[in-house]
Every structure is written in C-alpha cells, then in structure tokens.
Short mmCIF file of C-alpha atoms and ligand atoms in Angstrom, two decimals:
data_model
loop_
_atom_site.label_atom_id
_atom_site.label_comp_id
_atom_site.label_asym_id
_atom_site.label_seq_id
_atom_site.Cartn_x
_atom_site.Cartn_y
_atom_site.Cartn_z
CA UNK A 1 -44.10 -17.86 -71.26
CA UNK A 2 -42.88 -14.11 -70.58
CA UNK A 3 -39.98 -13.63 -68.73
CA UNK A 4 -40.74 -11.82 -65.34
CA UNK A 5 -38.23 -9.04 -64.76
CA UNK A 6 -36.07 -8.27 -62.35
CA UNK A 7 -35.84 -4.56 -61.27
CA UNK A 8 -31.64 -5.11 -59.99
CA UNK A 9 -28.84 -6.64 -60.63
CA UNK A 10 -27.78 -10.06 -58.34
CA UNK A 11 -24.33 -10.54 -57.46
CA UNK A 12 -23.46 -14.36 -58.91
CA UNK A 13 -20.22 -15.42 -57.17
CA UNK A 14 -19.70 -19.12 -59.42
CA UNK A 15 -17.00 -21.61 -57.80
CA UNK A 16 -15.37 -24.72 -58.17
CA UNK A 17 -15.82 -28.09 -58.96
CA UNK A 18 -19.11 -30.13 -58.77
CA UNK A 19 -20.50 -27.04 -56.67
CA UNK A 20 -19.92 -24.71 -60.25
CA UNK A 21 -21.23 -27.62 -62.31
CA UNK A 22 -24.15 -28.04 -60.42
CA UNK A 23 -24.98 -23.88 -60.13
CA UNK A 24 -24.61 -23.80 -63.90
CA UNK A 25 -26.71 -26.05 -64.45
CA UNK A 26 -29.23 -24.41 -62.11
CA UNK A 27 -28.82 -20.72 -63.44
CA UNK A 28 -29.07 -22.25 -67.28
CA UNK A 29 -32.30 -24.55 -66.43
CA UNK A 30 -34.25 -22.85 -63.58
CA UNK A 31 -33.12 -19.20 -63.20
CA UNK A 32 -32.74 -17.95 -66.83
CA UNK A 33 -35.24 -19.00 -68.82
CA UNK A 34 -37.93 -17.61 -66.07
CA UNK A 35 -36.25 -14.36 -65.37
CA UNK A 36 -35.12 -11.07 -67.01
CA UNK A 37 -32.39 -10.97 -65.29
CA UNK A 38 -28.94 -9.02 -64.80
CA UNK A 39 -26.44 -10.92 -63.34
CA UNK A 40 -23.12 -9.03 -62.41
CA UNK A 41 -20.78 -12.18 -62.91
CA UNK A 42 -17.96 -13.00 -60.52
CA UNK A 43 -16.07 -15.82 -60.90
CA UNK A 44 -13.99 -17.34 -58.03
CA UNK A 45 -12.45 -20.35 -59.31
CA UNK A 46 -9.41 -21.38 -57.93
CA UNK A 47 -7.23 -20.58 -61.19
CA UNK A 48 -8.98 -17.08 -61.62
CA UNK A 49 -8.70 -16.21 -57.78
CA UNK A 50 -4.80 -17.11 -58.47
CA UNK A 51 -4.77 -15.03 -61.72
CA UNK A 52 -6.01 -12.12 -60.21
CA UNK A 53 -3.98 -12.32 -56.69
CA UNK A 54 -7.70 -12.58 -55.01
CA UNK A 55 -8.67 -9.13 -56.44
CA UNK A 56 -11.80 -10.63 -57.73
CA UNK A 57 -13.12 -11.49 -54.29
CA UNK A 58 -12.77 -7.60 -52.70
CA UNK A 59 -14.36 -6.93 -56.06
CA UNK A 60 -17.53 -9.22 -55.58
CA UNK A 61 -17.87 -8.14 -51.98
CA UNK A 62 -17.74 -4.81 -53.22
CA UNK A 63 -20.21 -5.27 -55.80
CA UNK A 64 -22.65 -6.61 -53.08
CA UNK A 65 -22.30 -3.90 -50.62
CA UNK A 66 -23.62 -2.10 -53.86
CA UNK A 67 -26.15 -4.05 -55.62
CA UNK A 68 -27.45 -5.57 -51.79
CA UNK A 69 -28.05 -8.99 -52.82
CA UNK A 70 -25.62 -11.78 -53.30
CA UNK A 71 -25.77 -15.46 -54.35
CA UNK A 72 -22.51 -17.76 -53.56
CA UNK A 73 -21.31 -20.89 -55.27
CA UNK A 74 -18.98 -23.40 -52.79
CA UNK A 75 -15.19 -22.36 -53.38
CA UNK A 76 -12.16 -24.17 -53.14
CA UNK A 77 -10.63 -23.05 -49.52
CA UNK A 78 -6.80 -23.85 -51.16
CA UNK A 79 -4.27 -25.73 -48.96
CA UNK A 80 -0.81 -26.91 -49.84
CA UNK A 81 -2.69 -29.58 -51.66
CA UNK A 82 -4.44 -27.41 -53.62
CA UNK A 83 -1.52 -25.27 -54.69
CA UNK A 84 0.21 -28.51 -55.89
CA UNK A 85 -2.72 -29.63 -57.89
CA UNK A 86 -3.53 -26.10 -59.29
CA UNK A 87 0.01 -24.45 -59.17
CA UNK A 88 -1.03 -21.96 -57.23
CA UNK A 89 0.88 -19.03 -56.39
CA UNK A 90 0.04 -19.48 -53.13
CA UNK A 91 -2.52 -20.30 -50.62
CA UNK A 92 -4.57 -17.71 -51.28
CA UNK A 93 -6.69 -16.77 -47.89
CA UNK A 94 -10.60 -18.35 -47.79
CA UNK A 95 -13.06 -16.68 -50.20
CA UNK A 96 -16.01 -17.34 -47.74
CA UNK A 97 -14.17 -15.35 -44.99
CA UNK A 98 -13.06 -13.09 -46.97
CA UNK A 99 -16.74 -12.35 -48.18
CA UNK A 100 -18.10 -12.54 -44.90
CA UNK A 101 -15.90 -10.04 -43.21
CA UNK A 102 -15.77 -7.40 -45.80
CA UNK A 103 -19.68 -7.54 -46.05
CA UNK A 104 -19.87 -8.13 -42.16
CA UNK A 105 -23.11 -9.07 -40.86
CA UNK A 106 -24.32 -12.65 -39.03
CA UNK A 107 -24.50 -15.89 -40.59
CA UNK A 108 -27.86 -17.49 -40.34
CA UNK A 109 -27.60 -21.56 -41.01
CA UNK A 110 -31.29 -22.73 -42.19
CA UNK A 111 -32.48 -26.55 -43.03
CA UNK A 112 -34.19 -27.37 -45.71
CA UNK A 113 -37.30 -30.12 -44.24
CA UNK A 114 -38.63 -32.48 -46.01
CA UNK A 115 -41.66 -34.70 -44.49
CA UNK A 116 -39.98 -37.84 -46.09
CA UNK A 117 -36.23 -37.55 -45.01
CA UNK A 118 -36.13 -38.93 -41.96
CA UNK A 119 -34.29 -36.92 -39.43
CA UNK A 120 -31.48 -38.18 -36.68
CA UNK A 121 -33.98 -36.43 -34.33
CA UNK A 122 -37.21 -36.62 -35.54
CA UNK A 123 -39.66 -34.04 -33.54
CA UNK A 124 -37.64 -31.48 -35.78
CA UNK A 125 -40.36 -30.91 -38.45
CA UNK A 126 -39.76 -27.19 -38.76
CA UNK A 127 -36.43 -25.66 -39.26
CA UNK A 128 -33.91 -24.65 -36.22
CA UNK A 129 -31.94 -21.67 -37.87
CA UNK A 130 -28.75 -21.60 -36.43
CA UNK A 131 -27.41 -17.78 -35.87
CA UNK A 132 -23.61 -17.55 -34.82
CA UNK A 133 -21.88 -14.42 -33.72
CA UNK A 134 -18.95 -14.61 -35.92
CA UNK A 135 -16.98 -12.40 -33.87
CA UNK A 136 -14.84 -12.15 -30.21
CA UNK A 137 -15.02 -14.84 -27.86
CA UNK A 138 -12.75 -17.39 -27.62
CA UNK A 139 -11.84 -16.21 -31.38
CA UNK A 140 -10.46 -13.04 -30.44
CA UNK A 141 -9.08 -13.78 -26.82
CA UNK A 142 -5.83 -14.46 -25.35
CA UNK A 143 -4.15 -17.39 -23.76
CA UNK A 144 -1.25 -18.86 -22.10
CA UNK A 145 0.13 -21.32 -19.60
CA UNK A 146 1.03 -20.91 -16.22
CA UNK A 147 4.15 -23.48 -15.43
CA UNK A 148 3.30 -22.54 -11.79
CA UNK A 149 1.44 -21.27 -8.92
CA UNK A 150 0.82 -17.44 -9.15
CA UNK A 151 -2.00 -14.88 -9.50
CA UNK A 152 -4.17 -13.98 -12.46
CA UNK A 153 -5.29 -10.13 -12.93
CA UNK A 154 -7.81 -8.77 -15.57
CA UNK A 155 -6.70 -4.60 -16.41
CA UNK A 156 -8.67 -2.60 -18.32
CA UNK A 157 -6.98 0.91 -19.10
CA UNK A 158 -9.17 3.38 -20.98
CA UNK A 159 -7.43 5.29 -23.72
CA UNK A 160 -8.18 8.74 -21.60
CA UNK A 161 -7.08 7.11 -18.70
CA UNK A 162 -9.91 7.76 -16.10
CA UNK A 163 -11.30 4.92 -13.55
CA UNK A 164 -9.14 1.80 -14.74
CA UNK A 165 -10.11 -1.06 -13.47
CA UNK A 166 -8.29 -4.38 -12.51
CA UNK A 167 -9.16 -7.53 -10.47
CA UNK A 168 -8.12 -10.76 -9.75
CA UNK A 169 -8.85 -13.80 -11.27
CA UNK A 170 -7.36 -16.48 -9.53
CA UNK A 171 -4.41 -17.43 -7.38
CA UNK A 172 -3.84 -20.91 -7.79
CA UNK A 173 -0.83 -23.03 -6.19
CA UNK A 174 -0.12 -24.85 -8.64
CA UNK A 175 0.40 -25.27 -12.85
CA UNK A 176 -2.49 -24.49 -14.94
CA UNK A 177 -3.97 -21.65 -17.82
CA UNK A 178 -5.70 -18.74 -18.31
CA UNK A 179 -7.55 -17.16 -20.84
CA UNK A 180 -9.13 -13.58 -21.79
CA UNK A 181 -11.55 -12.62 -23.78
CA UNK A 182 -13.88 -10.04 -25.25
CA UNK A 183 -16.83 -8.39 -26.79
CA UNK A 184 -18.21 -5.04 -28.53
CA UNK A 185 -21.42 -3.35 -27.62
CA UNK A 186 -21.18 -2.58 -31.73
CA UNK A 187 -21.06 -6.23 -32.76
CA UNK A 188 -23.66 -7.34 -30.40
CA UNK A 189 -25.84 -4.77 -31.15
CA UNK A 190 -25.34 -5.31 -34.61
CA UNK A 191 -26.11 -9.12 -33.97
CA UNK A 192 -28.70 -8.47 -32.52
CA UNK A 193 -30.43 -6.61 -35.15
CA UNK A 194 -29.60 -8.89 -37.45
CA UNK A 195 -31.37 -11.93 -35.67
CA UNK A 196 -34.25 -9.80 -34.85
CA UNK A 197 -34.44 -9.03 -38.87
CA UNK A 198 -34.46 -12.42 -39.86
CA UNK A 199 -37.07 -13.94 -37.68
CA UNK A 200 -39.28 -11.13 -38.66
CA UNK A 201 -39.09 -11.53 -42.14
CA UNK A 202 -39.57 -15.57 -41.61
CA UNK A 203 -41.92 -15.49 -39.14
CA UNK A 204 -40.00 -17.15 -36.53
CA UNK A 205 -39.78 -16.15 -32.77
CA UNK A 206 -35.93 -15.58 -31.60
CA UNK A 207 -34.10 -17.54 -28.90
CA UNK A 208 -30.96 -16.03 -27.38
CA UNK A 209 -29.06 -18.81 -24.93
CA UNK A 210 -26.73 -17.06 -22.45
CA UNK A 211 -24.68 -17.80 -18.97
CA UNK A 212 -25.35 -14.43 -17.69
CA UNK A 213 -25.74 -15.72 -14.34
CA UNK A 214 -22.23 -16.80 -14.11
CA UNK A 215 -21.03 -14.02 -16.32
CA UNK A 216 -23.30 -11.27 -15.19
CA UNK A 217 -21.11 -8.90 -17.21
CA UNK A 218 -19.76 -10.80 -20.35
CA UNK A 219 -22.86 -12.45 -21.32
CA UNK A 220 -24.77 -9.50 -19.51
CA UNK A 221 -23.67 -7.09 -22.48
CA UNK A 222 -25.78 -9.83 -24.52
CA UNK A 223 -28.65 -10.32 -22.91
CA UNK A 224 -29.52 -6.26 -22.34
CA UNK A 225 -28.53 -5.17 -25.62
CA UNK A 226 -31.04 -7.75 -27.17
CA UNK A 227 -33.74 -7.00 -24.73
CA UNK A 228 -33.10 -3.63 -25.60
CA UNK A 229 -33.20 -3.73 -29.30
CA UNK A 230 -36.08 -5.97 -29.25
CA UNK A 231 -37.92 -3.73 -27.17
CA UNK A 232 -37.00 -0.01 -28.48
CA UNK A 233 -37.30 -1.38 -32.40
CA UNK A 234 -38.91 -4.65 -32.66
CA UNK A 235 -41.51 -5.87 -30.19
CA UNK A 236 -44.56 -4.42 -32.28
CA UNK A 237 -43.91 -5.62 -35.07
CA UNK A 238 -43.32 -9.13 -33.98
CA UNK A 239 -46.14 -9.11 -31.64
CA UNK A 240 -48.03 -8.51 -34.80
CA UNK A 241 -46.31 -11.21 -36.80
CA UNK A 242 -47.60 -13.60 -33.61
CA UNK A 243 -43.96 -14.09 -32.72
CA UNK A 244 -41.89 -12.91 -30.11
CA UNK A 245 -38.17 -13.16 -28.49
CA UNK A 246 -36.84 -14.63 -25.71
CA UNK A 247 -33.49 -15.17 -23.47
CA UNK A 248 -32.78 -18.10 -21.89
CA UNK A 249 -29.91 -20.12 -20.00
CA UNK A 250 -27.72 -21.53 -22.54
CA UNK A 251 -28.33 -24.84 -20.97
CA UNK A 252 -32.23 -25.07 -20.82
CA UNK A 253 -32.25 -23.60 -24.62
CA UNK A 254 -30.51 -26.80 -25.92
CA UNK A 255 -32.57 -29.22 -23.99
CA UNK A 256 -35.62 -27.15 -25.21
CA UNK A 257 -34.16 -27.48 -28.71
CA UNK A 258 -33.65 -31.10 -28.92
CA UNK A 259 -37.56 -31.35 -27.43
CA UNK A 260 -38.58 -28.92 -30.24
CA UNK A 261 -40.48 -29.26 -33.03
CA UNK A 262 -38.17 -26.47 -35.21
CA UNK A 263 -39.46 -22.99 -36.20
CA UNK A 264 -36.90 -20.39 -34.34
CA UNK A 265 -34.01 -18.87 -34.47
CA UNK A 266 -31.36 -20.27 -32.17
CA UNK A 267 -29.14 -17.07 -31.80
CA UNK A 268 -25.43 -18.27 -30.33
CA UNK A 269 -22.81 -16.33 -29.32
CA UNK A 270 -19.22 -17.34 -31.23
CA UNK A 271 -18.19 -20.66 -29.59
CA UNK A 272 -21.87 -21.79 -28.63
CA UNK A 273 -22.30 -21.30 -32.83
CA UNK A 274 -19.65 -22.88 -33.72
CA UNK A 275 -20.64 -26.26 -31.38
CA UNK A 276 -24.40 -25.84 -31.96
CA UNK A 277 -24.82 -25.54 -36.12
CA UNK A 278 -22.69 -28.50 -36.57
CA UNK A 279 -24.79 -30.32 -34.22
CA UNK A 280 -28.27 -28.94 -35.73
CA UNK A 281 -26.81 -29.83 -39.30
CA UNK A 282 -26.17 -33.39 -38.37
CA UNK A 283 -29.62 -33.60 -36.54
CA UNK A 284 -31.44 -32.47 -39.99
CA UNK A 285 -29.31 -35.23 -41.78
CA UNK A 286 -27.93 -34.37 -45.18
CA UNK A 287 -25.17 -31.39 -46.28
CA UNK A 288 -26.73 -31.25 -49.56
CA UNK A 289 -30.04 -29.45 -47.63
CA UNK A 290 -28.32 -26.88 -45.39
CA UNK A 291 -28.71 -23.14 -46.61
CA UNK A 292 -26.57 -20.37 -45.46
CA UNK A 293 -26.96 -16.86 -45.28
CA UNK A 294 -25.42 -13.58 -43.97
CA UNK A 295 -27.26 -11.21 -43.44
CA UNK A 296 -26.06 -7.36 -42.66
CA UNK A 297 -27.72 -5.38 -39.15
CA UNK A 298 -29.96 -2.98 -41.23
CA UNK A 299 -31.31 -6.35 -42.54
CA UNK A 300 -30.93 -4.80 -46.49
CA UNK A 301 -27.78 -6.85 -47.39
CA UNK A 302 -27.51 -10.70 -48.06
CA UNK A 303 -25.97 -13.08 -49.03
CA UNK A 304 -26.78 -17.08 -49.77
CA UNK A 305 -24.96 -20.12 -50.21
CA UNK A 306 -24.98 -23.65 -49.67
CA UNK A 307 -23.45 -25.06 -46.43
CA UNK A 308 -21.34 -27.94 -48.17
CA UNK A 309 -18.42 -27.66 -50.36
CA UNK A 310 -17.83 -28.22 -53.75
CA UNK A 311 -18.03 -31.54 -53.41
CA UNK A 312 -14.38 -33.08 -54.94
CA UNK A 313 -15.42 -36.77 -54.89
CA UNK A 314 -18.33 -36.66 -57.05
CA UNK A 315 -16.73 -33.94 -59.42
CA UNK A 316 -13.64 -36.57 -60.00
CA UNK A 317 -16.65 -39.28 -61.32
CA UNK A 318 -17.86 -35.89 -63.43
CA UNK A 319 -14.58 -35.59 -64.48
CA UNK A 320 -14.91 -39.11 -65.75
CA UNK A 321 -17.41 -38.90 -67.94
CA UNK A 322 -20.11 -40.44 -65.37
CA UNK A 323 -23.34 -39.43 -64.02
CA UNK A 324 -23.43 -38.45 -60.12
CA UNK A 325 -25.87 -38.00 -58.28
CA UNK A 326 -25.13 -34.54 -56.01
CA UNK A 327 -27.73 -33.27 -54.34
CA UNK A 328 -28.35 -29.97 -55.70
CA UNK A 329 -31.25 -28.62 -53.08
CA UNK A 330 -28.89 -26.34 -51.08
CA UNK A 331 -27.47 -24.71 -54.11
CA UNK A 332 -31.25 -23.70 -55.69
CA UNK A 333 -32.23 -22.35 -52.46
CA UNK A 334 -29.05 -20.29 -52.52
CA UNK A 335 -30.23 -19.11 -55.82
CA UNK A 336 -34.00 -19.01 -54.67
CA UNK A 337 -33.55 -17.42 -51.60
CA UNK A 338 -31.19 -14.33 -53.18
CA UNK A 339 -34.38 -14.19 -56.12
CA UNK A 340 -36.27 -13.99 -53.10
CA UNK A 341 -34.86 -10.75 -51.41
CA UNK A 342 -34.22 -8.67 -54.83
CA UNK A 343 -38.09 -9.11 -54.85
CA UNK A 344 -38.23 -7.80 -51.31
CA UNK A 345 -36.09 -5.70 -51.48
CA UNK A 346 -37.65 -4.34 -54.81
CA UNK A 347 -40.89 -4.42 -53.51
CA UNK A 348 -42.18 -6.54 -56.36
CA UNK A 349 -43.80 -9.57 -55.16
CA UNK A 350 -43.64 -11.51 -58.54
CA UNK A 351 -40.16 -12.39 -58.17
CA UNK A 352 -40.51 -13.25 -54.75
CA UNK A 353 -43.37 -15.43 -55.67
CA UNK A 354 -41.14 -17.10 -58.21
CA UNK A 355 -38.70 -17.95 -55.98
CA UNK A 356 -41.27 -19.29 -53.40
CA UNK A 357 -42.38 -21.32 -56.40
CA UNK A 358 -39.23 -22.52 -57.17
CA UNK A 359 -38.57 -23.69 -53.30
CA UNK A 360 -42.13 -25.19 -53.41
CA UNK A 361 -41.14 -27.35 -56.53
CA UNK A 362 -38.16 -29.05 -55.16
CA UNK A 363 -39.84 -29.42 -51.64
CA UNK A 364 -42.70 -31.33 -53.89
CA UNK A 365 -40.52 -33.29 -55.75
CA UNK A 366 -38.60 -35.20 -53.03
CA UNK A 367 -41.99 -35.61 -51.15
CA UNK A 368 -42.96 -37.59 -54.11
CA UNK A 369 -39.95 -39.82 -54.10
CA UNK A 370 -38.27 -38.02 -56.69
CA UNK A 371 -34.49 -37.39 -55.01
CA UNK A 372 -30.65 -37.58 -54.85
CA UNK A 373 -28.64 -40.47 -53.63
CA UNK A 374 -28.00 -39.09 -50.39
CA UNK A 375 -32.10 -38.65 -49.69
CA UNK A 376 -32.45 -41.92 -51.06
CA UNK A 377 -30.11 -43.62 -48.42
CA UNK A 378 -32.21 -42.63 -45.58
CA UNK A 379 -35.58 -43.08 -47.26
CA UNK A 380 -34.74 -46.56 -48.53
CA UNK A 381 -35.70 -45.61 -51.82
CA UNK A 382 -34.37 -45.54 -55.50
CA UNK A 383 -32.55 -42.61 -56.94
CA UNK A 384 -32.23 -40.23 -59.54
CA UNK A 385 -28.56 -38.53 -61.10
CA UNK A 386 -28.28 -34.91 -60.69
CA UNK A 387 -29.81 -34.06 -64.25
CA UNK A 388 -32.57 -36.51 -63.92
CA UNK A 389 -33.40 -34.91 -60.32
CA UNK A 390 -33.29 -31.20 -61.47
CA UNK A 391 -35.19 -32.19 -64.27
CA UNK A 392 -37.92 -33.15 -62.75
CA UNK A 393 -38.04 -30.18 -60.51
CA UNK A 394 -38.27 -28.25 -63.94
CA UNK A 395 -41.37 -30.23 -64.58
CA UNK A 396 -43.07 -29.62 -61.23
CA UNK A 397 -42.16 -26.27 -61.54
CA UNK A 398 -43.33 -25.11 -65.58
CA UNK A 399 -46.50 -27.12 -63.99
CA UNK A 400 -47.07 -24.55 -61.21
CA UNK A 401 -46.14 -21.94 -63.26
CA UNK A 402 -48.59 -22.71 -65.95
CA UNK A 403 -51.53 -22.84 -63.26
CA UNK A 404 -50.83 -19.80 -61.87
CA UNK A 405 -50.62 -17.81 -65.20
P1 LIG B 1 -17.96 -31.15 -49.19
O1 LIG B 1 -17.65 -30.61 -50.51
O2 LIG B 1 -19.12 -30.55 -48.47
O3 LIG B 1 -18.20 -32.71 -49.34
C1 LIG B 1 -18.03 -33.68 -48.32
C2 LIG B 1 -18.90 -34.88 -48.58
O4 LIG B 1 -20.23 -34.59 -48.15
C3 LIG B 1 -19.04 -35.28 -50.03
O5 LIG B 1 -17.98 -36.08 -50.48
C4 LIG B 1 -20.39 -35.98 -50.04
O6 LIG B 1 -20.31 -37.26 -49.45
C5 LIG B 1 -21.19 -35.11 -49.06
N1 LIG B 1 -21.87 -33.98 -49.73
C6 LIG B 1 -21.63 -32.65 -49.60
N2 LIG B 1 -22.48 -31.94 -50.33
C7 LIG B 1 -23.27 -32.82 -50.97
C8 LIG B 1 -24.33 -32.70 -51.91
N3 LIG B 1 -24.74 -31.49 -52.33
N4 LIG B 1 -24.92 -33.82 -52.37
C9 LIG B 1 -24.52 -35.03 -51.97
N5 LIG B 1 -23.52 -35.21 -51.08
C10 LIG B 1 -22.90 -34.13 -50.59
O7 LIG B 1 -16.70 -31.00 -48.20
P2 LIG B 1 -15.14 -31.31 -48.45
O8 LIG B 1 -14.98 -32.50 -49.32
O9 LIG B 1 -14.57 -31.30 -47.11
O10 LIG B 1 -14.59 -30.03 -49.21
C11 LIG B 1 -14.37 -29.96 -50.61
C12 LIG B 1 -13.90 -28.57 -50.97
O11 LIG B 1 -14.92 -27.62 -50.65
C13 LIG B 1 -12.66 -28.12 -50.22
O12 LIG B 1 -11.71 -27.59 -51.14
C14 LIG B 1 -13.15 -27.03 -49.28
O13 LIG B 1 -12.20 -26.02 -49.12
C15 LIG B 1 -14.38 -26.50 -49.98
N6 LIG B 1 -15.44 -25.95 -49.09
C16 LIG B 1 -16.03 -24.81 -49.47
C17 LIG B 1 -17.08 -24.28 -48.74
C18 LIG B 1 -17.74 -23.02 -49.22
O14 LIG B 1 -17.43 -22.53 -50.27
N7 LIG B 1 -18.68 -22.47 -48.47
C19 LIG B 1 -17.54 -24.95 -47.60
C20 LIG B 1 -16.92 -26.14 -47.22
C21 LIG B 1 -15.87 -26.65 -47.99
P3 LIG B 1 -20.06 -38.62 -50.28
O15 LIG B 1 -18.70 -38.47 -50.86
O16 LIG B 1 -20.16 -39.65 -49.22
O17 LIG B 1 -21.13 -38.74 -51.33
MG1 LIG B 2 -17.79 -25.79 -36.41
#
C-alpha cells in the first residue's frame, strides 16, 4: 500500500515510562507505515529534560508555535522523589505547563465513548467536552485572614489615574477571610474564541455556565464577551452547522449535564474547570479514554495528549520483563487527532480521513470485545495485553484501509 503524504511537519513531544513505550509502539505500528511523514522529534524524558536544563521543552513549544500542530506523550511531572530516583539536578518545573503557557490557548478535555463500556452515568452516550479557562480566578487572586472584626475595601487605581474606584466589601465583627480576584477581557475573549472554534469544527453546540446574577460584573465580563463573539463572528456559521451557543446559570448547566445525553461543549471558567473535568472524567469511567487538547484563539494551533500519566505501575511490570495490559486508546487519539488537524489544516482530506479511520478502528475493536484490562473490568469480559490489543486494531484498520482503496 502507498504511503499517503503529509504536506507538514508534526511536532512529536515522546515522554516517559509506559506512556513512551506505549507511543512508540503506536508511531512504529499505526502512524509510520501509513504515512509519509516528517516528524520534528522532541524528546522530554526526564534524564534529557535534566541534561538540557529544560531547554528542550521552550524548544518544542517553539517548534509548535511554528509548525501549528503538536502531539504530546505523558511526562514525568518530577518531585523530590523523582530527583532521587533519576538524580536529577533538580525539580525541574512541569513540562505540560510549561507547554501550555508558552503556546497559550484553552484546554479542551474530550471522552472517548464506547457503546460497550458502561458508564458511572449512563445517559452520557455522546461526549461532554470539558473546556477550562486556565487562567485568573481563584488562581491568580489574593487572600488573607482577618484575626478580627474590621472592613474589607476593593481599589482599583488606573495607571493614568482618572476615575478610581473603591468600595466596600464587608464589615464584619468578628474573625474571618477575604479574597480578591480577577479577569482579562484578552483571556476571555480569547477563550471564548477558542470554545467557539472547537464546537464548530466538531459539530457541537457550546454551553457557557456563569453566576452573573450574583456577580453581574465578574462573571458579566464572561457572559457579554461570549455573546458577543458568538454573535459578531460565529452565529452563521453554526446556525449552518445546526448548532448553536448558549449561557446558562452555572447551577442549571450541571443538572442539565448530568440529564444529558453528551454532545457539547461545557465551557468553565478556572475553578468551575478544575471541579467539573474531574467529575466528567470519572462519569465516562476509564483514564486510559480521556483525550486532551489545547487549542490556540485563532483556532490554527493544537496540541493533543492523553489525560493520564505515564502510567509508573504498569511500566515497573514492563520493566520486568512482563506483559501489561495499558490501555493505549487515549494515546492513538492523541496521535489521531494531531493527523487529523495537519489534514485540516493542510486542506487535504486524505490524511484527515486516515485519522478518522484510525479512530474508527479502535472504536470498532472494543465494540467487538476486543480491549484492555481496564475496559474489561467494567464489561465483565476477558482481556487482551497491550500488543495483543493494538494489534488487533492494526487488523481492523489494514481491513478498512484495503476497502476503501
Ligand atoms: P497515571 O499515570 O495516570 O496512572 C494512575 C493509574 O491510573 C494507573 O496506575 C492505572 O491504574 C490507571 N491508568 C492510567 N492510565 C491508564 C491507561 N492508559 N491504561 C490503564 N490504566 C491506566 O497517574 P500517576 O500514577 O498519578 O502519575 C504517574 C506519572 O505521570 C507521574 O510522574 C506524573 O507526574 C505524570 N503525569 C503526567 C501527565 C502528563 O504528562 N500529562 C499527567 C498526569 C500525570 P492501575 O494501576 O489500577 O492499573
Ligand atoms: Mg482538578
């Protein structure tokens, strides 16, 4: 079979542990043999991230902002442990935020659904993507204790000085705390358009959860600046696409989520995200089938990954010379999904077809009972080692292949 080429380069950022052995093993048996493909190579093991003082990750995040498209392999996130075990240096500082914040952009959590693995809440047949606004909130505020009774102020002072503003908060007669905290019209817009991006490119209809009737200001500044952006640059075309966005209280959104069947895009501000993709992760079930990926305002840079880590306990039994059985879903999507936006972003729709193809062939082969341990345990079924499993996604997937050509 002909190779199908790739116009440009993807940015492969490989990892650590089980995570690395399982995304060789994908690159060498999926990705490679089907594409013509150039691969610009960065390697973030823990001993080269050490070696190179954690040059190589501005490097890679550099390389994306050029080449637009991204694919990440889980990284060790080194703590004191770590730098005992490896020898680090030191502690070097998390390659995922690292990434994330030199890239910048929103991070967009996505299950993967199978009709067979049962679900903690089962209505959810469609995907809820989770879409947290990594920045300000209760990340970026300020906040103390007050050992007694006194008054709370909030001051703003503009840097030219003109019409400050400042008002009280509270005054309480007794002990208690305060807090302050903060947004950007910048970042929100920017989230915004992000969000807006992503659920026209899936085909999903956007959900933005706010208190703006408590904080008619705060969660105000949200609220308008998606309206607006949805109106001024996206309502056509998602009127087109059959979808369409909508705010909502905070409060009726999750209720409305749990009652779901899936298919939107649950866009959170900071702490909401923080709370609400854990929660939608454990309702889909497994780690091994939860995508990630960041995605960049103009909606022309990405980045994918898998949501777990590298997965230490079943990379010791590697270690040892015996088979595991890692779910490696969430990793080929990671790969699939960055295949899929070169195409897009190439504007050839073979290679987005054979990443479509690719996604279709491991969706296929766990509806037929063909899956990982962890499937297995909540499907009550038998189970196949890593190899075995990937395997026979190769097999479904030179089968659709062949029928297409
Ligand atoms: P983890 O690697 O996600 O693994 C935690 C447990 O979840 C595993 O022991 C396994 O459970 C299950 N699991 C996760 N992924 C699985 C898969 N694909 N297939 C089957 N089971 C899976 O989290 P961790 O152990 O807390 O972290 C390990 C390392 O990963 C740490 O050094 C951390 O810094 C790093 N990390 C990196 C990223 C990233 O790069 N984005 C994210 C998170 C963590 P059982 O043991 O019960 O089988
Ligand atoms: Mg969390």
């Amino acid at each position: 079979m002909e190779k199908i080429k790739v116009k440009n380069p993807v940015v492969e950022l490989d990892g650590d542990e089980m995570a690395r052995v399982l995304w060789g093993w994908i690159r060498e048996t999926l990705i490679l043999p089907y594409l013509d493909i150039d691969l610009k190579y960065f390697d973030y093991h823990i001993l080269n991230r050490d070696a190179t003082e954690n040059r190589i990750v501005t490097e890679a995040a550099e390389a994306i902002k050029k080449y637009r498209v991204g694919a990440k392999c889980a990284a060790i996130n080194p703590d004191q442990t770590r730098v005992k075990e490896f020898g680090l240096k030191k502690a070097w500082k998390s390659p995922n935020s690292a990434t994330r914040n030199q890239i910048g952009g929103t991070l967009f959590r996505q299950p993967i659904v199978f009709k067979n693995v049962p679900r903690l809440v089962p209505g959810w047949t469609k995907p809820i993507v989770v879409a947290r606004h990594a920045f300000g909130d209760l990340y970026g505020g300020a906040d103390f204790t007050m050992p007694r009774g006194g008054k709370v102020f909030l001051k703003y002072i503009p840097h030219d000085g003109i019409n400050p503003v400042e008002v009280e908060i509270c005054d309480i007669p007794g002990a208690g705390a305060a807090l302050g905290i903060y947004n950007t019209e910048e970042s929100v817009r920017g989230f915004a358009l992000s969000c807006m991006n992503f659920g026209l490119e899936r085909g999903y209809p956007v959900y933005l959860g706010t208190k703006n009737t408590e904080l008619e200001h705060y969660d105000g500044l949200f609220k308008n600046i998606f309206q607006d952006v949805y109106d001024t640059q996206f309502r056509k075309r998602f009127e087109e696409r059959g979808i369409g966005y909508e705010h909502r209280m905070v409060d009726e959104l999750a209720a409305f989520a749990i009652r779901s069947s899936g298919g939107f895009v649950w866009a959170c501000k900071n702490y909401d995200g923080d709370i609400q993709s854990d929660m939608v992760a454990a309702g889909f079930g497994s780690l091994g089938l939860m995508a990630s990926m960041l995605l960049t305002p103009d909606g022309k840079t990405v980045l994918t990954e898998a949501a777990h880590g590298t997965v230490t306990r079943h990379f010791r039994e590697h270690q040892a010379g015996r088979e595991t059985s890692t779910n490696p879903v969430a990793s080929i999507f990671a790969w699939s999904r960055a295949v899929y936006y070169r195409g897009l972003f190439d504007a050839t729709p073979e290679v987005q077809a054979f990443a479509t193809t690719l996604e279709k062939a491991c969706i296929d082969t766990v509806e037929a009972g063909q899956m990982t341990k962890d499937l297995a345990t909540l499907t009550g079924t038998s189970w196949l080692t890593t190899r075995q499993f990937l395997a026979k996604i190769k097999e479904s997937l030179d089968q659709k292949l062949s029928t297409k050509g």
